[in-house]
């Protein structure tokens, strides 16, 4: 993997949640490339193991761990193994997250006639779907932070990176729960940055624009591979007129984790979005 710049993380242990997925695997790969020992956590053990295996084959030090970011015991168990395998956590990337169809409306705008049609409206959103999404993104950031940031207390150059989203600034249509949950992740990033400031633990977040991954490909591409109308709208609202590539998150990630470059930066949510958040549409 070609890194945007070199960085030495040889003495560091990095824990990455959601590392069975596309964006966090890429981040885990980059951390390993810089010499960190990387623990890849995911609900999907096979995906975590496979990605860790690939990193090891590339010469990195990595291991996959099955963990549910919504269950304290599961995180404690993974943490215990990581302490034995690699030692205490210096870097935590809270990457596990996503949306759910039960918390997604079929249409962007409500029209009264939808009530008589087979359309999932705002009124049909399932409480358990909304709770699932809020929990996965917000509680799924809070619990791993409670678990792994304990290792950072009293140690130097430790840092936490959360993953927010464009919809934290302005909600995207159809996905109210995911939007609200990511807004909570941004808010929590600022809260925790303040809370941990005296201990020297920096807390920042990346706010990726649009990247095609497992969790959104059904919203962005039809089954036949043609782009959906939503893709057209996204690209029209992205001044650079394209989706991002996972590798394009790496420069920001390494910068925010780098004590020399970003040692006075905490509580920042950095958009990596091809200009999406800056563009009013006119
Ligand atoms: P992805 O679906 O490829 O990866 C998400 C991973 O999280 C999956 O491997 C999944 O198994 C894991 N996961 C789900 N529930 C879990 C749980 N309870 N415990 C542990 N792991 C769990 O998605 P991605 O696009 O790589 O997403 C990574 C992060 O980036 C997410 O927080 C997502 O919300 C955020 N994000 C993505 C985009 C985008 O355009 N793809 C944009 C903004 C933010």
mmCIF file of C-alpha atoms and ligand atoms in Angstrom:
data_model
loop_
_atom_site.group_PDB
_atom_site.id
_atom_site.type_symbol
_atom_site.label_atom_id
_atom_site.label_comp_id
_atom_site.label_asym_id
_atom_site.label_seq_id
_atom_site.Cartn_x
_atom_site.Cartn_y
_atom_site.Cartn_z
ATOM 1 C CA UNK A 1 0.000 0.000 0.000
ATOM 2 C CA UNK A 2 1.270 3.472 -0.887
ATOM 3 C CA UNK A 3 0.963 5.847 2.083
ATOM 4 C CA UNK A 4 0.490 9.615 1.631
ATOM 5 C CA UNK A 5 3.493 10.159 3.911
ATOM 6 C CA UNK A 6 5.709 8.141 6.222
ATOM 7 C CA UNK A 7 4.994 7.818 9.910
ATOM 8 C CA UNK A 8 6.612 5.701 12.589
ATOM 9 C CA UNK A 9 4.104 3.840 14.777
ATOM 10 C CA UNK A 10 6.459 0.987 15.723
ATOM 11 C CA UNK A 11 5.862 1.128 19.461
ATOM 12 C CA UNK A 12 2.107 1.565 19.099
ATOM 13 C CA UNK A 13 -0.839 -0.765 19.495
ATOM 14 C CA UNK A 14 -3.860 0.209 17.407
ATOM 15 C CA UNK A 15 -7.374 -1.152 17.903
ATOM 16 C CA UNK A 16 -9.720 -0.714 14.940
ATOM 17 C CA UNK A 17 -13.412 -1.597 15.248
ATOM 18 C CA UNK A 18 -15.354 -2.464 12.099
ATOM 19 C CA UNK A 19 -12.058 -3.583 10.557
ATOM 20 C CA UNK A 20 -13.795 -6.400 8.688
ATOM 21 C CA UNK A 21 -15.327 -3.645 6.532
ATOM 22 C CA UNK A 22 -13.896 -1.693 3.646
ATOM 23 C CA UNK A 23 -12.870 1.691 5.081
ATOM 24 C CA UNK A 24 -11.534 0.402 8.402
ATOM 25 C CA UNK A 25 -9.588 -2.402 6.774
ATOM 26 C CA UNK A 26 -7.839 0.200 4.670
ATOM 27 C CA UNK A 27 -7.059 2.223 7.816
ATOM 28 C CA UNK A 28 -5.826 -0.895 9.630
ATOM 29 C CA UNK A 29 -3.570 -1.704 6.674
ATOM 30 C CA UNK A 30 -2.038 1.781 6.777
ATOM 31 C CA UNK A 31 -1.448 1.624 10.537
ATOM 32 C CA UNK A 32 0.320 -1.707 10.108
ATOM 33 C CA UNK A 33 2.362 -0.298 7.246
ATOM 34 C CA UNK A 34 3.595 2.360 9.706
ATOM 35 C CA UNK A 35 4.711 -0.391 12.073
ATOM 36 C CA UNK A 36 1.816 -0.462 14.567
ATOM 37 C CA UNK A 37 0.560 -3.745 15.950
ATOM 38 C CA UNK A 38 -3.035 -3.743 14.791
ATOM 39 C CA UNK A 39 -6.013 -5.464 16.414
ATOM 40 C CA UNK A 40 -8.848 -5.787 13.898
ATOM 41 C CA UNK A 41 -12.194 -6.062 15.691
ATOM 42 C CA UNK A 42 -15.412 -6.974 13.969
ATOM 43 C CA UNK A 43 -18.706 -8.710 14.643
ATOM 44 C CA UNK A 44 -17.849 -10.762 11.596
ATOM 45 C CA UNK A 45 -14.911 -12.835 12.837
ATOM 46 C CA UNK A 46 -14.159 -14.298 9.423
ATOM 47 C CA UNK A 47 -13.832 -10.836 7.846
ATOM 48 C CA UNK A 48 -11.607 -9.603 10.708
ATOM 49 C CA UNK A 49 -9.387 -12.679 10.455
ATOM 50 C CA UNK A 50 -9.152 -12.525 6.674
ATOM 51 C CA UNK A 51 -8.165 -8.857 6.720
ATOM 52 C CA UNK A 52 -5.620 -9.448 9.508
ATOM 53 C CA UNK A 53 -4.209 -12.353 7.529
ATOM 54 C CA UNK A 54 -3.786 -10.134 4.451
ATOM 55 C CA UNK A 55 -1.943 -7.535 6.546
ATOM 56 C CA UNK A 56 0.378 -10.216 7.945
ATOM 57 C CA UNK A 57 1.072 -11.493 4.428
ATOM 58 C CA UNK A 58 2.103 -7.923 3.509
ATOM 59 C CA UNK A 59 4.621 -7.999 6.389
ATOM 60 C CA UNK A 60 2.559 -6.237 9.059
ATOM 61 C CA UNK A 61 1.689 -7.308 12.591
ATOM 62 C CA UNK A 62 -2.048 -7.834 12.929
ATOM 63 C CA UNK A 63 -4.656 -10.118 14.420
ATOM 64 C CA UNK A 64 -8.425 -10.423 14.024
ATOM 65 C CA UNK A 65 -10.757 -10.516 17.038
ATOM 66 C CA UNK A 66 -14.466 -11.185 17.158
ATOM 67 C CA UNK A 67 -16.166 -8.416 19.129
ATOM 68 C CA UNK A 68 -19.570 -6.819 19.272
ATOM 69 C CA UNK A 69 -19.218 -3.079 19.907
ATOM 70 C CA UNK A 70 -22.634 -3.191 21.606
ATOM 71 C CA UNK A 71 -21.677 -5.731 24.264
ATOM 72 C CA UNK A 72 -19.375 -4.825 27.113
ATOM 73 C CA UNK A 73 -18.448 -8.447 27.883
ATOM 74 C CA UNK A 74 -17.507 -9.106 24.289
ATOM 75 C CA UNK A 75 -15.268 -6.015 24.251
ATOM 76 C CA UNK A 76 -13.722 -6.970 27.600
ATOM 77 C CA UNK A 77 -12.905 -10.409 26.266
ATOM 78 C CA UNK A 78 -11.299 -9.037 23.089
ATOM 79 C CA UNK A 79 -9.416 -6.468 25.186
ATOM 80 C CA UNK A 80 -7.982 -9.195 27.406
ATOM 81 C CA UNK A 81 -6.698 -11.102 24.368
ATOM 82 C CA UNK A 82 -5.221 -7.926 22.851
ATOM 83 C CA UNK A 83 -3.392 -7.113 26.108
ATOM 84 C CA UNK A 84 -1.878 -10.595 26.073
ATOM 85 C CA UNK A 85 -1.020 -10.512 22.347
ATOM 86 C CA UNK A 86 0.126 -6.916 21.836
ATOM 87 C CA UNK A 87 -0.103 -4.877 25.076
ATOM 88 C CA UNK A 88 -2.110 -1.747 25.964
ATOM 89 C CA UNK A 89 -3.962 0.275 23.334
ATOM 90 C CA UNK A 90 -2.401 3.556 22.143
ATOM 91 C CA UNK A 91 -4.701 4.267 19.204
ATOM 92 C CA UNK A 92 -8.416 3.516 18.999
ATOM 93 C CA UNK A 93 -10.322 3.877 15.735
ATOM 94 C CA UNK A 94 -14.075 3.598 16.313
ATOM 95 C CA UNK A 95 -15.067 2.500 12.836
ATOM 96 C CA UNK A 96 -17.967 0.065 13.326
ATOM 97 C CA UNK A 97 -21.174 1.723 12.197
ATOM 98 C CA UNK A 98 -23.894 1.739 9.619
ATOM 99 C CA UNK A 99 -27.553 2.111 8.757
ATOM 100 C CA UNK A 100 -30.500 -0.345 8.639
ATOM 101 C CA UNK A 101 -33.394 -0.699 6.150
ATOM 102 C CA UNK A 102 -35.938 -0.663 9.026
ATOM 103 C CA UNK A 103 -34.810 2.903 9.778
ATOM 104 C CA UNK A 104 -34.916 4.098 6.155
ATOM 105 C CA UNK A 105 -37.904 5.653 4.378
ATOM 106 C CA UNK A 106 -38.628 4.616 0.788
ATOM 107 C CA UNK A 107 -39.059 8.166 -0.458
ATOM 108 C CA UNK A 108 -37.294 11.460 0.146
ATOM 109 C CA UNK A 109 -40.451 13.547 0.549
ATOM 110 C CA UNK A 110 -43.678 12.542 2.242
ATOM 111 C CA UNK A 111 -46.907 12.842 0.259
ATOM 112 C CA UNK A 112 -50.260 12.046 1.823
ATOM 113 C CA UNK A 113 -51.095 9.631 -1.026
ATOM 114 C CA UNK A 114 -48.198 7.396 0.136
ATOM 115 C CA UNK A 115 -50.352 6.286 3.061
ATOM 116 C CA UNK A 116 -52.572 4.351 0.641
ATOM 117 C CA UNK A 117 -49.651 2.860 -1.279
ATOM 118 C CA UNK A 118 -47.144 0.135 -0.470
ATOM 119 C CA UNK A 119 -44.570 2.726 0.568
ATOM 120 C CA UNK A 120 -42.508 2.760 3.777
ATOM 121 C CA UNK A 121 -43.096 6.250 5.118
ATOM 122 C CA UNK A 122 -41.832 8.041 8.200
ATOM 123 C CA UNK A 123 -44.849 6.585 10.032
ATOM 124 C CA UNK A 124 -43.682 3.034 9.269
ATOM 125 C CA UNK A 125 -40.143 3.396 10.626
ATOM 126 C CA UNK A 126 -39.690 0.651 13.183
ATOM 127 C CA UNK A 127 -38.618 1.611 16.683
ATOM 128 C CA UNK A 128 -36.276 -1.367 16.817
ATOM 129 C CA UNK A 129 -34.689 -0.301 13.517
ATOM 130 C CA UNK A 130 -34.107 3.234 14.777
ATOM 131 C CA UNK A 131 -32.736 1.913 18.072
ATOM 132 C CA UNK A 132 -30.451 -0.485 16.215
ATOM 133 C CA UNK A 133 -28.912 2.344 14.206
ATOM 134 C CA UNK A 134 -28.569 4.706 17.174
ATOM 135 C CA UNK A 135 -26.978 1.982 19.226
ATOM 136 C CA UNK A 136 -24.603 0.737 16.548
ATOM 137 C CA UNK A 137 -23.209 4.182 15.766
ATOM 138 C CA UNK A 138 -23.338 5.941 19.136
ATOM 139 C CA UNK A 139 -23.231 3.241 21.812
ATOM 140 C CA UNK A 140 -20.917 1.326 19.445
ATOM 141 C CA UNK A 141 -18.493 4.244 19.735
ATOM 142 C CA UNK A 142 -18.985 4.866 23.459
ATOM 143 C CA UNK A 143 -18.507 1.304 24.761
ATOM 144 C CA UNK A 144 -15.230 0.533 22.931
ATOM 145 C CA UNK A 145 -13.954 3.931 24.062
ATOM 146 C CA UNK A 146 -14.789 3.118 27.693
ATOM 147 C CA UNK A 147 -13.037 -0.202 27.321
ATOM 148 C CA UNK A 148 -9.869 0.751 25.455
ATOM 149 C CA UNK A 149 -9.215 4.335 26.590
ATOM 150 C CA UNK A 150 -8.521 2.984 30.100
ATOM 151 C CA UNK A 151 -5.218 1.753 28.648
ATOM 152 C CA UNK A 152 -4.354 5.320 27.645
ATOM 153 C CA UNK A 153 -4.545 6.841 31.118
ATOM 154 C CA UNK A 154 -1.144 8.018 32.328
ATOM 155 C CA UNK A 155 0.557 7.175 29.017
ATOM 156 C CA UNK A 156 1.801 9.629 26.402
ATOM 157 C CA UNK A 157 0.721 10.175 22.779
ATOM 158 C CA UNK A 158 -2.529 8.233 22.892
ATOM 159 C CA UNK A 159 -5.369 9.189 20.629
ATOM 160 C CA UNK A 160 -8.917 8.247 19.640
ATOM 161 C CA UNK A 161 -10.426 8.679 16.187
ATOM 162 C CA UNK A 162 -14.176 8.358 15.663
ATOM 163 C CA UNK A 163 -15.923 8.060 12.326
ATOM 164 C CA UNK A 164 -18.693 10.564 11.743
ATOM 165 C CA UNK A 165 -20.314 11.375 8.406
ATOM 166 C CA UNK A 166 -21.661 14.138 6.159
ATOM 167 C CA UNK A 167 -25.138 13.572 7.546
ATOM 168 C CA UNK A 168 -23.945 14.731 10.965
ATOM 169 C CA UNK A 169 -23.854 18.300 9.551
ATOM 170 C CA UNK A 170 -27.108 18.205 7.566
ATOM 171 C CA UNK A 171 -29.277 15.067 7.589
ATOM 172 C CA UNK A 172 -29.502 13.102 4.371
ATOM 173 C CA UNK A 173 -32.951 12.209 3.110
ATOM 174 C CA UNK A 174 -34.409 8.782 3.950
ATOM 175 C CA UNK A 175 -32.020 7.966 6.839
ATOM 176 C CA UNK A 176 -33.052 9.964 9.922
ATOM 177 C CA UNK A 177 -31.656 7.522 12.467
ATOM 178 C CA UNK A 178 -28.230 7.223 10.840
ATOM 179 C CA UNK A 179 -28.070 11.008 10.474
ATOM 180 C CA UNK A 180 -29.013 11.605 14.107
ATOM 181 C CA UNK A 181 -26.648 8.928 15.341
ATOM 182 C CA UNK A 182 -23.681 10.338 13.421
ATOM 183 C CA UNK A 183 -24.536 13.832 14.721
ATOM 184 C CA UNK A 184 -24.285 12.251 18.168
ATOM 185 C CA UNK A 185 -20.883 10.778 17.258
ATOM 186 C CA UNK A 186 -19.595 14.245 16.259
ATOM 187 C CA UNK A 187 -21.015 15.773 19.432
ATOM 188 C CA UNK A 188 -19.499 13.002 21.570
ATOM 189 C CA UNK A 189 -16.125 13.527 19.880
ATOM 190 C CA UNK A 190 -16.130 17.132 21.085
ATOM 191 C CA UNK A 191 -17.402 16.187 24.535
ATOM 192 C CA UNK A 192 -14.770 13.518 25.037
ATOM 193 C CA UNK A 193 -11.991 15.738 23.658
ATOM 194 C CA UNK A 194 -12.780 18.227 26.433
ATOM 195 C CA UNK A 195 -13.245 15.531 29.071
ATOM 196 C CA UNK A 196 -9.886 13.871 28.344
ATOM 197 C CA UNK A 197 -7.903 17.037 27.590
ATOM 198 C CA UNK A 198 -6.140 17.247 30.972
ATOM 199 C CA UNK A 199 -4.978 13.635 30.585
ATOM 200 C CA UNK A 200 -3.488 14.408 27.152
ATOM 201 C CA UNK A 201 -5.693 11.938 25.287
ATOM 202 C CA UNK A 202 -6.703 13.571 22.006
ATOM 203 C CA UNK A 203 -10.081 12.734 20.471
ATOM 204 C CA UNK A 204 -10.928 13.632 16.881
ATOM 205 C CA UNK A 205 -13.161 12.340 14.104
ATOM 206 C CA UNK A 206 -13.130 11.868 10.362
ATOM 207 C CA UNK A 207 -16.301 12.789 8.487
ATOM 208 C CA UNK A 208 -16.066 10.866 5.216
ATOM 209 C CA UNK A 209 -18.148 12.042 2.297
ATOM 210 C CA UNK A 210 -19.350 9.304 -0.040
ATOM 211 C CA UNK A 211 -17.336 6.137 -0.459
ATOM 212 C CA UNK A 212 -18.824 3.008 -2.021
ATOM 213 C CA UNK A 213 -18.758 0.199 0.557
ATOM 214 C CA UNK A 214 -20.812 -2.836 1.595
ATOM 215 C CA UNK A 215 -23.194 -0.785 3.711
ATOM 216 C CA UNK A 216 -24.299 1.695 1.047
ATOM 217 C CA UNK A 217 -23.803 -0.035 -2.296
ATOM 218 C CA UNK A 218 -27.483 -1.006 -2.496
ATOM 219 C CA UNK A 219 -28.440 2.679 -2.124
ATOM 220 C CA UNK A 220 -25.885 3.798 -4.725
ATOM 221 C CA UNK A 221 -26.058 1.113 -7.429
ATOM 222 C CA UNK A 222 -28.923 -0.953 -8.838
ATOM 223 C CA UNK A 223 -28.620 -4.733 -8.997
ATOM 224 C CA UNK A 224 -27.572 -4.470 -12.674
ATOM 225 C CA UNK A 225 -24.687 -2.155 -11.683
ATOM 226 C CA UNK A 226 -26.242 1.031 -13.052
ATOM 227 C CA UNK A 227 -26.092 4.087 -10.739
ATOM 228 C CA UNK A 228 -29.251 4.919 -8.764
ATOM 229 C CA UNK A 229 -30.900 8.341 -8.866
ATOM 230 C CA UNK A 230 -29.344 8.916 -5.411
ATOM 231 C CA UNK A 231 -25.882 8.465 -6.893
ATOM 232 C CA UNK A 232 -26.701 11.149 -9.462
ATOM 233 C CA UNK A 233 -27.760 13.538 -6.688
ATOM 234 C CA UNK A 234 -24.682 12.798 -4.578
ATOM 235 C CA UNK A 235 -22.287 13.404 -7.425
ATOM 236 C CA UNK A 236 -24.119 16.577 -8.419
ATOM 237 C CA UNK A 237 -23.699 17.810 -4.825
ATOM 238 C CA UNK A 238 -20.011 16.860 -4.687
ATOM 239 C CA UNK A 239 -17.982 19.593 -6.411
ATOM 240 C CA UNK A 240 -15.244 17.068 -7.251
ATOM 241 C CA UNK A 241 -17.989 14.977 -8.909
ATOM 242 C CA UNK A 242 -16.858 11.539 -7.829
ATOM 243 C CA UNK A 243 -16.957 9.098 -4.918
ATOM 244 C CA UNK A 244 -13.968 8.973 -2.578
ATOM 245 C CA UNK A 245 -11.467 6.116 -2.507
ATOM 246 C CA UNK A 246 -10.797 4.484 0.880
ATOM 247 C CA UNK A 247 -7.092 5.410 0.574
ATOM 248 C CA UNK A 248 -8.099 9.059 0.554
ATOM 249 C CA UNK A 249 -8.939 8.820 4.260
ATOM 250 C CA UNK A 250 -5.399 7.848 5.176
ATOM 251 C CA UNK A 251 -3.691 11.230 5.031
ATOM 252 C CA UNK A 252 -6.220 12.715 7.464
ATOM 253 C CA UNK A 253 -6.105 9.663 9.710
ATOM 254 C CA UNK A 254 -2.311 9.655 9.988
ATOM 255 C CA UNK A 255 -2.199 13.427 10.428
ATOM 256 C CA UNK A 256 -4.709 13.429 13.295
ATOM 257 C CA UNK A 257 -2.937 10.525 15.017
ATOM 258 C CA UNK A 258 0.477 12.172 14.632
ATOM 259 C CA UNK A 259 1.514 13.833 17.868
ATOM 260 C CA UNK A 260 4.119 16.059 16.214
ATOM 261 C CA UNK A 261 1.815 17.290 13.475
ATOM 262 C CA UNK A 262 -1.485 17.399 15.381
ATOM 263 C CA UNK A 263 -0.464 17.463 19.061
ATOM 264 C CA UNK A 264 -2.568 20.577 19.723
ATOM 265 C CA UNK A 265 -5.604 19.341 17.768
ATOM 266 C CA UNK A 266 -8.434 17.749 19.695
ATOM 267 C CA UNK A 267 -12.210 17.811 19.240
ATOM 268 C CA UNK A 268 -11.995 18.305 15.479
ATOM 269 C CA UNK A 269 -14.314 16.630 12.958
ATOM 270 C CA UNK A 270 -12.523 16.661 9.620
ATOM 271 C CA UNK A 271 -14.565 16.345 6.412
ATOM 272 C CA UNK A 272 -13.024 14.287 3.606
ATOM 273 C CA UNK A 273 -15.717 14.831 1.063
ATOM 274 C CA UNK A 274 -14.651 16.335 -2.260
ATOM 275 C CA UNK A 275 -16.274 19.611 -1.181
ATOM 276 C CA UNK A 276 -19.758 18.174 -0.370
ATOM 277 C CA UNK A 277 -20.081 19.935 3.001
ATOM 278 C CA UNK A 278 -18.911 23.261 1.578
ATOM 279 C CA UNK A 279 -21.339 23.340 -1.346
ATOM 280 C CA UNK A 280 -24.777 24.944 -1.033
ATOM 281 C CA UNK A 281 -25.916 23.434 -4.317
ATOM 282 C CA UNK A 282 -25.912 26.812 -6.078
HETATM 283 P P1 LIG B 1 -18.663 -1.538 6.028
HETATM 284 O O1 LIG B 1 -20.077 -2.025 6.068
HETATM 285 O O2 LIG B 1 -17.769 -1.970 4.918
HETATM 286 O O3 LIG B 1 -17.949 -1.860 7.439
HETATM 287 C C1 LIG B 1 -18.602 -1.814 8.665
HETATM 288 C C2 LIG B 1 -18.092 -2.969 9.499
HETATM 289 O O4 LIG B 1 -18.642 -2.852 10.827
HETATM 290 C C3 LIG B 1 -18.527 -4.334 8.960
HETATM 291 O O5 LIG B 1 -17.403 -5.184 8.768
HETATM 292 C C4 LIG B 1 -19.448 -4.890 10.040
HETATM 293 O O6 LIG B 1 -19.367 -6.305 10.209
HETATM 294 C C5 LIG B 1 -18.928 -4.171 11.281
HETATM 295 N N1 LIG B 1 -19.942 -4.149 12.339
HETATM 296 C C6 LIG B 1 -21.269 -3.937 12.203
HETATM 297 N N2 LIG B 1 -21.874 -4.060 13.396
HETATM 298 C C7 LIG B 1 -20.911 -4.332 14.311
HETATM 299 C C8 LIG B 1 -20.910 -4.585 15.705
HETATM 300 N N3 LIG B 1 -22.039 -4.543 16.423
HETATM 301 N N4 LIG B 1 -19.736 -4.844 16.320
HETATM 302 C C9 LIG B 1 -18.581 -4.886 15.613
HETATM 303 N N5 LIG B 1 -18.517 -4.680 14.288
HETATM 304 C C10 LIG B 1 -19.662 -4.412 13.643
HETATM 305 O O7 LIG B 1 -18.796 0.033 6.056
HETATM 306 P P2 LIG B 1 -17.752 1.218 5.854
HETATM 307 O O8 LIG B 1 -18.347 2.094 4.817
HETATM 308 O O9 LIG B 1 -16.370 0.728 5.715
HETATM 309 O O10 LIG B 1 -17.980 1.966 7.252
HETATM 310 C C11 LIG B 1 -16.976 2.276 8.177
HETATM 311 C C12 LIG B 1 -17.436 3.502 8.965
HETATM 312 O O11 LIG B 1 -17.459 4.638 8.107
HETATM 313 C C13 LIG B 1 -18.839 3.381 9.546
HETATM 314 O O12 LIG B 1 -18.879 3.970 10.822
HETATM 315 C C14 LIG B 1 -19.681 4.191 8.581
HETATM 316 O O13 LIG B 1 -20.853 4.644 9.183
HETATM 317 C C15 LIG B 1 -18.699 5.296 8.244
HETATM 318 N N6 LIG B 1 -18.964 6.054 7.033
HETATM 319 C C16 LIG B 1 -18.995 5.451 5.813
HETATM 320 C C17 LIG B 1 -19.209 6.238 4.681
HETATM 321 C C18 LIG B 1 -19.244 5.644 3.305
HETATM 322 O O14 LIG B 1 -19.478 6.391 2.354
HETATM 323 N N7 LIG B 1 -19.013 4.359 3.148
HETATM 324 C C19 LIG B 1 -19.402 7.612 4.809
HETATM 325 C C20 LIG B 1 -19.366 8.188 6.063
HETATM 326 C C21 LIG B 1 -19.137 7.403 7.166
#
